[in-house]
DNA sequence: TAGATAGTTGACTAAATTAGTAGGTTATTA
DNA sequence: TAATAACCTACTAATTTAGTCAACTATCTA
């Protein structure tokens, strides 16, 4: 159960933009240095973010990226969707009608995995970019003591 | 944000064992056929499950695997831990003191990712194997409508 | 209008991980 | 003692990830 670096980077870079791009556009070289992410990789990510209209761009000197909405209107789930970071725990294909593991019917655990996806999705949908820039604290949620 | 097949298989196979192994040990060939999982792969998985004492084995003809506890005492998180399916969304190493992306300090999103891990962990910790054998329903939890 | 800046695009690739396969050994029981 | 089924280790093919590289286009400023 992991997140891809792309997903982590996308959220981190959006927080960076939200934080440093309030008055002036942020160019990716700066984001790259501040957050320690490869510039070329950032370019790919911002390509997706722009297509999803989460950011807008300005070419040329002094240009860069800015948020396209208030950070209080951008949900983390929006960022995940933009870069196609799917929340996918079931074994079946994208078609919701398709069966699990090619057996022609739902596997014994299908509903459970769907619920897990729901739990994760609900959470990502409930957190806004503005929550992160405000210094989201660990005490905001109970943590599980695993093991 | 995905689960590995190993993780999916482990939970599915445990449900299978819980369901079909009540009176007699389940041999993995049968599980393999019923759940459509490679036998050799199942063997590896059950090796881990046994080490974690979630199942016990019986060699020889008529042998197989059975649960080592009541299914109402086995949490899904236990299964994840047994096969080392980690819930890991932060970018930093295993050492909790280590920094994110080698910068020597926590990244801007660190707390958020930790919270996400907590949300997932709490959920997996709250569901028992017995919930799944009882026909866990999608209506047990609210689902998010994403996109 | 030249040159620098910064976004845009697409093709390519090394490394890591996943998802197995293959082949044998050991223990048990009928 | 033959069949069964767990146990164990090494290997590998495929996929995904996490980038790199190279070129192009738009825009601003001097």
Coordinates of C-alpha atoms (C1' of nucleotides) in Angstrom, one line a residue, chain C residues 10-27:
Chain C
dG10 C1' 7.7 13.5 -26.7
dA11 C1' 10.8 9.8 -26.8
dC12 C1' 13.8 7.1 -24.3
dT13 C1' 15.9 4.4 -20.3
dA14 C1' 17.9 2.5 -15.9
dA15 C1' 16.5 0.7 -11.8
dA16 C1' 13.4 -1.3 -8.9
dT17 C1' 9.5 -4.0 -7.8
dT18 C1' 6.2 -7.4 -8.7
dA19 C1' 4.4 -11.6 -9.7
dG20 C1' 5.2 -15.2 -10.5
dT21 C1' 7.9 -20.2 -12.2
dA22 C1' 10.7 -24.1 -11.5
dG23 C1' 12.5 -27.7 -9.1
dG24 C1' 13.7 -29.9 -5.4
dT25 C1' 13.4 -31.6 -0.2
dT26 C1' 11.0 -33.1 4.0
dA27 C1' 7.3 -34.8 6.8

